[in-house]
XYZ file of C-alpha atoms in Angstrom:
148
model
C 65.993 85.050 99.710
C 65.170 87.674 97.146
C 68.271 89.197 95.521
C 68.506 92.455 93.618
C 70.986 91.872 90.786
C 72.262 94.401 88.253
C 74.712 92.702 85.935
C 75.444 91.899 82.317
C 75.142 88.279 81.194
C 78.907 87.942 80.909
C 81.803 90.122 82.093
C 84.931 90.917 80.116
C 87.875 91.653 82.387
C 91.200 93.151 81.172
C 94.169 93.858 83.502
C 97.082 95.914 82.227
C 100.383 96.651 84.045
C 101.075 100.381 84.598
C 103.852 102.444 86.112
C 103.539 103.177 89.798
C 100.614 105.635 90.157
C 101.757 107.067 93.493
C 99.092 107.628 96.151
C 96.157 105.391 95.178
C 93.626 107.409 97.151
C 94.706 110.593 95.351
C 93.753 108.938 92.024
C 90.103 108.445 92.936
C 87.983 110.301 90.330
C 84.982 110.997 92.561
C 83.766 110.606 96.159
C 81.593 107.520 95.565
C 84.621 105.424 94.623
C 85.604 102.300 96.563
C 88.934 101.636 98.278
C 90.820 98.962 100.154
C 94.319 100.397 100.842
C 96.848 99.491 103.548
C 100.332 100.978 103.844
C 100.119 102.304 100.273
C 99.184 99.002 98.567
C 95.647 98.017 97.687
C 92.812 98.643 95.285
C 90.628 101.616 94.349
C 87.632 101.138 92.156
C 84.824 103.169 90.655
C 81.784 102.712 88.489
C 79.666 99.552 88.571
C 80.016 96.602 86.195
C 77.714 94.511 88.431
C 75.928 94.843 91.772
C 74.229 92.385 94.126
C 71.975 93.574 96.935
C 71.160 90.950 99.572
C 68.574 91.199 102.321
C 69.462 90.170 105.847
C 69.355 86.467 106.601
C 71.503 83.544 107.596
C 72.358 82.560 103.999
C 73.524 86.023 102.740
C 77.228 85.047 102.708
C 76.601 81.799 100.811
C 74.330 83.583 98.327
C 77.052 86.252 97.741
C 79.720 83.569 97.313
C 77.567 81.669 94.801
C 76.819 84.803 92.800
C 80.483 85.846 92.617
C 81.591 82.321 91.621
C 79.037 82.267 88.825
C 79.791 85.805 87.677
C 83.552 85.450 87.755
C 83.536 81.793 86.537
C 81.788 82.801 83.301
C 83.881 85.942 82.742
C 86.333 86.344 79.921
C 89.555 87.265 81.755
C 92.787 88.667 80.350
C 95.059 88.979 83.390
C 98.770 88.640 82.529
C 99.806 89.523 86.081
C 97.806 86.778 87.847
C 98.364 88.363 91.266
C 96.005 88.798 94.199
C 93.815 91.856 93.391
C 94.220 91.620 89.626
C 91.506 90.307 87.359
C 87.871 90.399 88.570
C 87.328 91.806 92.040
C 84.369 92.896 94.154
C 83.981 95.232 97.080
C 81.399 94.283 99.692
C 79.570 95.565 102.749
C 77.749 93.024 104.898
C 75.573 93.271 107.948
C 76.830 90.755 110.385
C 73.574 90.320 112.269
C 71.214 88.237 110.153
C 68.429 90.677 111.129
C 70.441 93.729 109.971
C 69.842 95.791 106.913
C 70.807 94.804 103.380
C 74.306 93.814 102.291
C 75.834 94.704 98.941
C 78.575 93.494 96.574
C 79.878 95.800 93.840
C 82.057 94.703 90.977
C 83.640 98.007 89.921
C 83.862 99.030 86.259
C 87.433 100.359 86.784
C 90.162 99.266 89.239
C 93.614 100.743 89.976
C 95.789 98.515 92.130
C 99.244 98.118 93.555
C 100.890 95.283 95.440
C 104.538 94.493 96.170
C 105.808 97.207 93.830
C 103.651 96.214 90.802
C 100.722 98.384 89.641
C 97.843 97.689 87.243
C 94.546 98.956 85.862
C 91.613 96.610 85.320
C 88.487 97.302 83.247
C 85.436 95.150 83.909
C 82.264 95.242 81.880
C 79.882 93.842 79.360
C 81.449 92.550 76.089
C 79.164 95.005 74.213
C 81.063 97.907 75.899
C 84.037 97.513 73.534
C 86.157 99.857 75.581
C 89.923 99.151 75.363
C 91.720 98.398 78.620
C 92.810 101.535 80.371
C 90.998 103.926 78.004
C 88.832 105.698 80.635
C 91.717 106.443 82.957
C 92.968 109.468 80.996
C 95.441 111.249 83.218
C 94.593 109.254 86.318
C 97.397 106.702 85.827
C 100.842 106.794 84.219
C 101.447 105.198 80.850
C 101.722 101.460 80.606
C 105.089 100.240 81.922
C 107.271 97.915 79.893
C 107.186 94.309 81.006
C 110.034 93.594 83.483
């Protein structure tokens, strides 16, 4: 299986709690953003920290799983919340017929999430980026909330 991989050697992941951002979908900065939202909770992401394109085939799910385990296993992660959806995440689209077109996994550069009344922003990228957590969000999210 030939994979198309676009990724840094090592990811740096920073999750920061924020005040409730309101409607997650309304916070998306552009139409190519990614979203997984149900009943107001979920994740929205944009940009690309890493991308894996997989051709059709019977082993595409195993190849995607191995790539994510390696990518996330070697990442430097600062995630004080430790909740599902915080830390490193990926959005995927898979063809379910082995003969179907390519499948793709995208690790977004920026993530805004909410679950069970807690909200956060996550930045994911190459250690050479040097961008502080939350810096690119500008007015998209409220200021960092005090720890409960």
